Coordinates of N, CA and C in Angstrom, one line a residue:
M1 N 25.5 6.1 -4.5 CA 26.5 6.0 -3.6 C 26.7 7.2 -2.7
R2 N 26.5 8.4 -3.3 CA 26.8 9.6 -2.6 C 25.7 9.7 -1.4
T3 N 24.5 9.2 -1.8 CA 23.4 9.3 -0.8 C 23.7 8.3 0.4
L4 N 24.2 7.2 0.2 CA 24.6 6.2 1.2 C 25.8 6.8 2.1
T5 N 26.7 7.5 1.4 CA 27.9 8.1 2.2 C 27.3 9.1 3.0
G6 N 26.5 10.0 2.5 CA 25.8 11.0 3.4 C 25.1 10.5 4.5
F7 N 24.3 9.5 4.2 CA 23.5 8.8 5.3 C 24.4 8.3 6.5
W8 N 25.6 7.7 6.0 CA 26.4 7.0 7.0 C 27.1 8.2 7.8
Q9 N 27.4 9.2 7.3 CA 27.9 10.3 8.0 C 27.0 10.9 8.9
R10 N 25.8 10.8 8.6 CA 24.7 11.4 9.6 C 24.6 10.5 10.9
I11 N 24.7 9.2 10.8 CA 24.4 8.3 11.8 C 25.6 8.0 12.6
R12 N 26.8 8.1 12.0 CA 28.0 7.7 12.8 C 28.3 8.7 14.0
P13 N 28.7 8.3 15.1 CA 29.0 9.2 16.2 C 30.1 10.2 16.1
D14 N 31.1 9.9 15.3 CA 32.3 10.8 15.2 C 32.0 11.6 13.9
G15 N 30.8 11.7 13.4 CA 30.6 12.5 12.1 C 30.9 14.0 12.3
S16 N 30.3 14.7 11.4 CA 30.5 16.2 11.3 C 29.9 16.8 12.5
P17 N 30.4 17.8 13.1 CA 29.8 18.5 14.2 C 28.5 19.3 13.8
L18 N 28.3 19.4 12.4 CA 27.1 20.1 12.0 C 25.9 19.2 12.0
V19 N 26.2 17.9 12.2 CA 25.2 16.9 12.2 C 24.5 17.0 13.7
R20 N 23.3 17.4 13.8 CA 22.6 17.4 15.1 C 22.2 16.0 15.6
T21 N 21.9 15.9 16.9 CA 21.5 14.6 17.5 C 20.2 14.2 16.8
S22 N 19.4 15.2 16.6 CA 18.0 14.8 16.0 C 18.2 14.2 14.6
D23 N 19.2 14.7 13.9 CA 19.6 14.2 12.6 C 20.1 12.7 12.8
R24 N 20.8 12.4 13.7 CA 21.3 11.0 14.0 C 20.0 10.2 14.4
I25 N 19.2 10.7 15.3 CA 18.0 10.0 15.6 C 17.2 9.6 14.4
E26 N 16.9 10.6 13.5 CA 16.2 10.3 12.3 C 16.8 9.3 11.4
A27 N 18.1 9.3 11.3 CA 18.8 8.3 10.5 C 18.7 6.9 11.2
A28 N 18.8 6.9 12.5 CA 18.8 5.6 13.1 C 17.2 5.0 13.0
L29 N 16.2 6.0 13.0 CA 14.7 5.6 12.8 C 14.7 5.1 11.4
T30 N 15.2 5.6 10.4 CA 15.1 5.3 9.1 C 15.7 3.8 8.9
I31 N 16.8 3.6 9.5 CA 17.4 2.2 9.4 C 16.5 1.2 10.1
T32 N 16.0 1.6 11.2 CA 15.2 0.7 12.1 C 13.8 0.4 11.3
V33 N 13.2 1.4 10.7 CA 12.0 1.2 9.9 C 12.3 0.3 8.8
I34 N 13.4 0.4 8.0 CA 13.7 -0.4 6.8 C 13.9 -1.8 7.3
L35 N 14.7 -2.0 8.4 CA 14.9 -3.3 8.8 C 13.7 -4.0 9.5
A36 N 12.9 -3.3 10.1 CA 11.5 -3.8 10.6 C 10.5 -4.3 9.4
G37 N 10.8 -3.5 8.3 CA 9.9 -3.7 7.2 C 10.4 -5.0 6.5
L38 N 11.7 -5.2 6.5 CA 12.2 -6.5 6.0 C 12.0 -7.6 6.8
L39 N 12.1 -7.5 8.2 CA 11.7 -8.5 9.2 C 10.3 -8.9 9.2
A40 N 9.4 -8.0 8.7 CA 8.0 -8.4 8.6 C 7.7 -9.4 7.5
M41 N 8.6 -9.4 6.6 CA 8.3 -10.3 5.4 C 8.1 -11.8 5.9
P42 N 8.9 -12.3 6.7 CA 8.7 -13.7 7.1 C 7.4 -13.9 7.8
F43 N 7.1 -12.9 8.7 CA 5.8 -13.0 9.5 C 4.7 -13.0 8.5
A44 N 4.7 -12.1 7.5 CA 3.5 -12.0 6.5 C 3.5 -13.3 5.7
A45 N 4.8 -13.8 5.3 CA 4.7 -15.1 4.6 C 4.1 -16.3 5.3
A46 N 4.4 -16.3 6.7 CA 3.9 -17.3 7.6 C 2.3 -17.2 7.6
M47 N 1.8 -16.0 7.8 CA 0.3 -15.7 7.7 C -0.3 -16.3 6.4
G48 N 0.3 -15.9 5.3 CA -0.1 -16.3 4.0 C -0.1 -17.8 3.9
S49 N 1.1 -18.4 4.4 CA 1.1 -19.9 4.3 C 0.0 -20.5 5.0
D50 N -0.3 -20.1 6.3 CA -1.3 -20.6 7.1 C -2.7 -20.5 6.3
I51 N -3.0 -19.4 5.8 CA -4.3 -19.3 5.0 C -4.3 -20.3 3.9
Y52 N -3.1 -20.4 3.1 CA -3.1 -21.3 2.0 C -3.3 -22.7 2.5
A53 N -2.7 -23.1 3.6 CA -2.9 -24.5 4.2 C -4.3 -24.7 4.5
G54 N -5.0 -23.7 5.1 CA -6.3 -23.9 5.4 C -7.2 -24.1 4.3
R55 N -7.0 -23.3 3.2 CA -7.8 -23.3 2.0 C -7.6 -24.6 1.2
M56 N -6.3 -25.1 1.2 CA -6.0 -26.4 0.6 C -6.7 -27.5 1.4
A57 N -6.9 -27.4 2.7 CA -7.8 -28.3 3.4 C -9.2 -28.3 2.7
Q58 N -9.7 -27.1 2.7 CA -11.0 -27.0 2.1 C -11.1 -27.6 0.6
V59 N -10.0 -27.5 -0.1 CA -9.9 -28.1 -1.4 C -10.1 -29.5 -1.4
A60 N -9.3 -30.2 -0.5 CA -9.4 -31.6 -0.3 C -10.8 -32.1 0.2
E61 N -11.3 -31.3 1.2 CA -12.6 -31.7 1.6 C -13.6 -31.6 0.6
Q62 N -13.8 -30.4 -0.2 CA -14.7 -30.2 -1.0 C -14.6 -31.2 -2.4
A63 N -13.3 -31.6 -2.5 CA -13.1 -32.5 -3.8 C -13.9 -33.8 -3.5
T64 N -14.0 -34.2 -2.2 CA -14.6 -35.5 -1.9 C -16.1 -35.4 -1.8
D65 N -16.5 -34.1 -1.4 CA -18.0 -33.8 -1.0 C -18.8 -33.3 -2.2
R66 N -18.2 -32.6 -3.1 CA -19.0 -32.0 -4.2 C -18.8 -32.8 -5.6
R67 N -19.9 -32.7 -6.3 CA -19.7 -33.2 -7.6 C -20.6 -32.3 -8.6
P68 N -20.2 -32.2 -9.9 CA -20.9 -31.3 -10.7 C -22.2 -32.1 -11.3
A69 N -23.1 -31.2 -11.8 CA -24.3 -31.8 -12.4 C -24.7 -30.7 -13.5
T70 N -25.5 -31.1 -14.4 CA -26.0 -30.1 -15.4 C -27.5 -29.9 -15.1
A71 N -27.8 -28.6 -15.1 CA -29.3 -28.2 -14.8 C -29.8 -27.7 -16.2
I72 N -31.2 -27.7 -16.4 CA -31.7 -27.2 -17.5 C -32.7 -26.1 -17.1
L73 N -32.4 -24.8 -17.6 CA -33.2 -23.6 -17.1 C -34.7 -23.9 -17.6
L74 N -35.6 -23.5 -16.7 CA -37.0 -23.6 -17.0 C -37.6 -22.3 -17.5
V75 N -37.0 -21.2 -17.2 CA -37.4 -19.9 -17.7 C -36.2 -19.0 -18.0
D76 N -36.4 -18.0 -18.8 CA -35.3 -17.1 -19.2 C -34.8 -16.3 -17.9
A77 N -33.5 -16.1 -18.0 CA -32.8 -15.3 -17.0 C -33.1 -13.8 -17.4
P78 N -33.0 -12.9 -16.5 CA -33.2 -11.4 -16.8 C -32.1 -11.1 -17.8
P79 N -32.5 -10.1 -18.8 CA -31.4 -9.7 -19.7 C -30.2 -9.1 -19.2
V80 N -29.2 -9.0 -20.1 CA -28.0 -8.5 -19.7 C -28.1 -7.0 -19.6
A81 N -27.6 -6.5 -18.4 CA -27.7 -4.9 -18.3 C -26.7 -4.4 -19.2
I82 N -26.8 -3.2 -19.6 CA -25.8 -2.5 -20.4 C -25.5 -1.1 -19.7
R83 N -24.1 -0.8 -19.6 CA -23.8 0.3 -19.0 C -24.0 1.5 -20.0
L84 N -23.9 2.7 -19.5 CA -24.2 3.9 -20.4 C -23.3 4.0 -21.5
D85 N -22.0 3.5 -21.2 CA -21.1 3.5 -22.6 C -21.2 2.3 -23.4
G86 N -22.2 1.5 -23.3 CA -22.5 0.4 -24.1 C -21.9 -0.9 -23.7
V87 N -21.1 -1.1 -22.7 CA -20.4 -2.2 -22.2 C -21.4 -3.0 -21.4
P88 N -21.5 -4.3 -21.8 CA -22.5 -5.2 -21.0 C -21.9 -5.5 -19.6
I89 N -22.9 -5.5 -18.6 CA -22.5 -5.9 -17.2 C -22.7 -7.4 -17.0
E90 N -21.8 -8.2 -16.8 CA -22.0 -9.5 -16.5 C -22.6 -9.7 -15.1
G91 N -23.5 -10.5 -15.0 CA -24.2 -10.8 -13.7 C -24.9 -12.1 -13.8
K92 N -25.3 -12.5 -12.5 CA -26.0 -13.8 -12.4 C -27.3 -13.5 -11.6
S93 N -28.3 -14.4 -11.9 CA -29.6 -14.3 -11.2 C -30.0 -15.7 -10.9
R94 N -30.9 -15.8 -9.9 CA -31.5 -17.1 -9.5 C -32.5 -17.4 -10.5
V95 N -32.5 -18.5 -11.1 CA -33.5 -18.9 -12.2 C -33.9 -20.4 -11.8
P96 N -35.3 -20.7 -12.0 CA -35.7 -22.1 -11.8 C -35.1 -23.0 -12.9
A97 N -34.6 -24.1 -12.3 CA -33.9 -25.1 -13.2 C -34.5 -26.5 -12.7
R98 N -34.2 -27.5 -13.7 CA -34.4 -28.9 -13.4 C -33.2 -29.7 -13.8
W99 N -32.9 -30.7 -12.8 CA -31.8 -31.7 -13.2 C -32.1 -32.9 -12.5
I100 N -31.4 -34.0 -13.0 CA -31.5 -35.4 -12.4 C -30.4 -35.7 -11.5
D101 N -30.7 -36.0 -10.3 CA -29.7 -36.5 -9.3 C -30.0 -37.9 -9.0
G102 N -29.2 -38.9 -9.5 CA -29.4 -40.2 -9.4 C -30.7 -40.6 -10.1
D103 N -31.7 -40.9 -9.3 CA -33.1 -41.4 -9.9 C -34.0 -40.3 -9.6
V104 N -33.7 -39.3 -9.0 CA -34.6 -38.2 -8.5 C -34.5 -36.9 -9.5
V105 N -35.6 -36.4 -9.9 CA -35.7 -35.2 -10.7 C -35.9 -34.1 -9.7
R106 N -35.1 -33.1 -9.8 CA -35.1 -32.1 -8.8 C -35.4 -30.7 -9.5
E107 N -36.0 -29.8 -8.8 CA -36.3 -28.6 -9.4 C -36.0 -27.5 -8.3
E108 N -35.3 -26.4 -8.5 CA -35.1 -25.3 -7.7 C -34.3 -24.2 -8.4
P109 N -34.3 -23.0 -7.8 CA -33.6 -22.0 -8.5 C -32.0 -22.2 -8.4
V110 N -31.4 -21.9 -9.4 CA -29.9 -22.0 -9.5 C -29.4 -20.7 -10.1
D111 N -28.0 -20.5 -9.9 CA -27.4 -19.3 -10.4 C -27.2 -19.5 -11.9
A112 N -27.6 -18.5 -12.7 CA -27.5 -18.5 -14.3 C -27.0 -17.2 -14.7
G113 N -26.1 -17.1 -15.7 CA -25.8 -15.8 -16.2 C -27.0 -15.0 -16.9
N114 N -26.9 -13.8 -16.5 CA -28.0 -12.9 -17.2 C -28.0 -13.0 -18.7
G115 N -29.1 -13.1 -19.3 CA -29.3 -13.4 -20.8 C -29.4 -14.8 -21.1
S116 N -29.3 -15.7 -20.1 CA -29.5 -17.2 -20.5 C -31.1 -17.3 -20.8
V117 N -31.2 -18.4 -21.6 CA -32.6 -18.7 -22.1 C -33.1 -20.0 -21.6
A118 N -34.4 -20.1 -21.5 CA -35.0 -21.4 -21.1 C -34.5 -22.5 -21.9
G119 N -34.2 -23.6 -21.4 CA -33.7 -24.8 -22.1 C -32.2 -24.9 -22.1
Q120 N -31.5 -23.9 -21.7 CA -30.1 -23.7 -21.8 C -29.6 -24.6 -20.5
E121 N -28.4 -25.3 -20.8 CA -27.8 -26.0 -19.8 C -26.9 -25.2 -18.9
V122 N -26.9 -25.4 -17.6 CA -26.1 -24.7 -16.7 C -25.3 -25.7 -15.9
K123 N -24.0 -25.4 -15.6 CA -23.3 -26.3 -14.7 C -23.5 -26.0 -13.2
I124 N -24.0 -26.9 -12.4 CA -24.2 -26.7 -11.0 C -23.3 -27.7 -10.1
W125 N -23.2 -27.4 -8.9 CA -22.5 -28.2 -8.0 C -23.4 -28.7 -7.0
L126 N -23.2 -30.0 -6.6 CA -24.1 -30.7 -5.6 C -23.1 -31.2 -4.4
D127 N -23.7 -31.2 -3.3 CA -23.0 -31.8 -2.1 C -23.5 -33.3 -2.0
S128 N -23.0 -33.9 -1.0 CA -23.3 -35.4 -0.8 C -24.7 -35.7 -0.6
R129 N -25.5 -34.6 -0.1 CA -27.0 -34.8 0.1 C -27.8 -34.4 -1.2
G130 N -27.2 -33.9 -2.2 CA -27.8 -33.5 -3.5 C -28.2 -32.0 -3.4
D131 N -27.8 -31.3 -2.4 CA -28.3 -29.9 -2.4 C -27.3 -29.1 -3.2
V132 N -27.8 -28.0 -3.9 CA -26.9 -27.1 -4.7 C -26.1 -26.3 -3.7
V133 N -24.7 -26.3 -4.1 CA -23.8 -25.6 -3.3 C -22.9 -24.8 -4.2
P134 N -22.1 -23.8 -3.7 CA -21.2 -23.1 -4.6 C -20.2 -24.0 -5.2
A135 N -19.5 -23.6 -6.2 CA -18.4 -24.4 -6.8 C -17.3 -24.6 -5.8
P136 N -16.6 -25.7 -5.9 CA -15.5 -26.0 -4.9 C -14.4 -25.0 -5.0
V137 N -13.7 -24.8 -3.9 CA -12.4 -24.1 -3.8 C -11.4 -24.7 -4.7
T138 N -10.7 -24.0 -5.5 CA -9.6 -24.6 -6.3 C -8.3 -24.3 -5.7
R139 N -7.4 -25.0 -6.3 CA -5.9 -24.8 -5.9 C -5.5 -23.3 -6.1
D140 N -6.0 -22.8 -7.3 CA -5.7 -21.4 -7.6 C -6.2 -20.4 -6.6
D141 N -7.6 -20.8 -6.2 CA -8.1 -19.9 -5.2 C -7.3 -19.9 -3.9
A142 N -6.8 -21.0 -3.4 CA -6.1 -21.2 -2.3 C -4.9 -20.4 -2.4
A143 N -4.2 -20.5 -3.5 CA -2.9 -19.6 -3.7 C -3.2 -18.2 -3.8
R144 N -4.3 -17.8 -4.4 CA -4.6 -16.3 -4.4 C -4.9 -15.8 -3.0
N145 N -5.6 -16.6 -2.3 CA -5.9 -16.2 -0.9 C -4.7 -16.1 -0.1
G146 N -3.8 -17.1 -0.2 CA -2.6 -17.1 0.7 C -1.7 -15.9 0.3
I147 N -1.5 -15.7 -1.0 CA -0.6 -14.7 -1.5 C -1.2 -13.3 -1.2
G148 N -2.6 -13.2 -1.3 CA -3.3 -11.9 -0.9 C -3.1 -11.5 0.5
V149 N -3.2 -12.5 1.3 CA -3.1 -12.3 2.8 C -1.7 -11.9 3.1
G150 N -0.7 -12.7 2.6 CA 0.6 -12.5 2.8 C 1.1 -11.1 2.5
V151 N 0.8 -10.7 1.2 CA 1.0 -9.3 0.7 C 0.3 -8.4 1.5
G152 N -0.9 -8.6 1.8 CA -1.8 -7.6 2.6 C -1.2 -7.3 4.0
V153 N -0.9 -8.3 4.7 CA -0.3 -8.3 6.0 C 1.1 -7.5 5.9
W154 N 2.0 -7.8 5.0 CA 3.2 -7.1 4.8 C 3.0 -5.6 4.5
L155 N 2.0 -5.2 3.6 CA 1.9 -3.9 3.2 C 1.2 -3.2 4.5
G156 N 0.4 -3.8 5.3 CA -0.1 -3.3 6.5 C 1.0 -3.0 7.5
C157 N 1.9 -3.8 7.6 CA 3.0 -3.7 8.5 C 3.9 -2.5 8.1
V158 N 4.1 -2.4 6.7 CA 4.9 -1.4 6.2 C 4.2 -0.1 6.4
A159 N 2.8 0.0 6.2 CA 2.1 1.2 6.3 C 2.2 1.7 7.8
L160 N 2.0 0.8 8.7 CA 2.1 1.2 10.2 C 3.5 1.7 10.5
L161 N 4.5 1.1 10.0 CA 5.9 1.6 10.3 C 6.2 2.9 9.6
A162 N 5.5 3.1 8.5 CA 5.7 4.5 7.7 C 5.0 5.5 8.6
V163 N 3.8 5.3 9.0 CA 3.0 6.2 9.8 C 3.8 6.6 11.1
M164 N 4.4 5.5 11.8 CA 5.1 5.7 13.0 C 6.3 6.6 12.7
F165 N 7.0 6.3 11.6 CA 8.2 7.0 11.2 C 7.9 8.5 10.9
L166 N 6.8 8.7 10.2 CA 6.4 10.1 9.8 C 6.0 11.0 11.2
I167 N 5.3 10.2 12.1 CA 5.0 10.9 13.4 C 6.3 11.3 14.1
A168 N 7.2 10.3 14.2 CA 8.5 10.6 14.8 C 9.3 11.6 14.2
R169 N 9.3 11.6 12.8 CA 10.0 12.6 12.0 C 9.4 14.0 12.2
S170 N 8.2 14.1 12.3 CA 7.5 15.3 12.5 C 7.8 15.9 13.8
A171 N 7.8 15.0 14.8 CA 8.3 15.5 16.2 C 9.7 16.0 16.3
L172 N 10.6 15.3 15.6 CA 12.0 15.7 15.5 C 12.0 17.1 14.7
A173 N 11.2 17.2 13.7 CA 11.2 18.6 12.9 C 10.7 19.7 13.9
R174 N 9.7 19.4 14.7 CA 9.2 20.5 15.6 C 10.3 20.8 16.6
R175 N 11.0 19.8 17.0 CA 12.0 20.0 18.0 C 13.2 20.9 17.3
R176 N 13.5 20.5 16.2 CA 14.6 21.4 15.4 C 14.2 22.7 15.2
D177 N 12.9 22.9 14.9 CA 12.3 24.3 14.6 C 12.3 25.1 16.0
A178 N 11.9 24.5 17.0 CA 12.0 25.2 18.4 C 13.5 25.6 18.7
A179 N 14.4 24.7 18.4 CA 15.9 24.9 18.7 C 16.3 26.2 17.9
W180 N 15.9 26.2 16.6 CA 16.2 27.3 15.6 C 15.6 28.6 16.2
S181 N 14.3 28.6 16.7 CA 13.8 29.7 17.1 C 14.5 30.2 18.4
R182 N 14.9 29.4 19.4 CA 15.6 29.9 20.4 C 17.0 30.4 20.0
E183 N 17.7 29.9 19.2 CA 18.9 30.4 18.8 C 18.8 31.7 18.1
W184 N 17.8 31.8 17.2 CA 17.5 33.2 16.5 C 17.2 34.2 17.5
R185 N 16.4 34.0 18.6 CA 16.1 35.0 19.6 C 17.3 35.4 20.3
R186 N 18.3 34.3 20.6 CA 19.5 34.7 21.4 C 20.4 35.6 20.5
V187 N 20.4 35.2 19.2 CA 21.3 36.0 18.3 C 20.7 37.3 18.0
A188 N 19.4 37.4 18.0 CA 18.8 38.7 17.8 C 19.1 39.7 18.9
D189 N 19.2 39.1 20.1 CA 19.5 40.0 21.2 C 20.9 40.5 21.0
D190 N 21.9 39.7 20.6 CA 23.2 40.1 20.4 C 23.4 41.0 19.3
W191 N 22.6 40.9 18.3 CA 22.8 41.8 17.1 C 22.0 43.1 17.2
A192 N 21.0 43.1 18.1 CA 20.3 44.4 18.2 C 21.2 45.5 18.5
P193 N 20.8 46.7 17.8 CA 21.7 47.8 18.1 C 21.5 48.4 19.5
A194 N 22.5 48.9 20.0 CA 22.5 49.4 21.4 C 21.9 50.7 21.7

């Protein structure tokens, strides 16, 4: 509460005579930056919502276009890599596989987890032509993308506002320091011995 009272005394025009104009400008800038940061929230939310809607359109399109299939690996995948601290590194490699698509037996490389062995079944996704495609976008992916963009846009706006505020505050500090130097030079002349 004490901080808010002191802040209000700095920005009101009839405040203490000890409060300089630059102090009032800095307080007004602080309020402006805070309000601008709050006003950026709906803008960021709208951006995130647009991304979410676009990704949901992809979800609907891919739900009708893609179907799962099971492929059988024809060779072993590369072994799992181990970090120096002994923790395995999960990865995928392209490995030749075979699957049946309707009446057609197909063979081509598919993504399989490292350490997979020949004969192991791997889930793959096919499009309407029977080509191997990435897994379809899910509702969770769409939500993560929308939230990520919304939060990222808002944080970017807040960071930009913070940088602008710090630049303005630095300029005000330089101005105050220059005023102090002028005053000290004037006082030094008055206090100098005759």
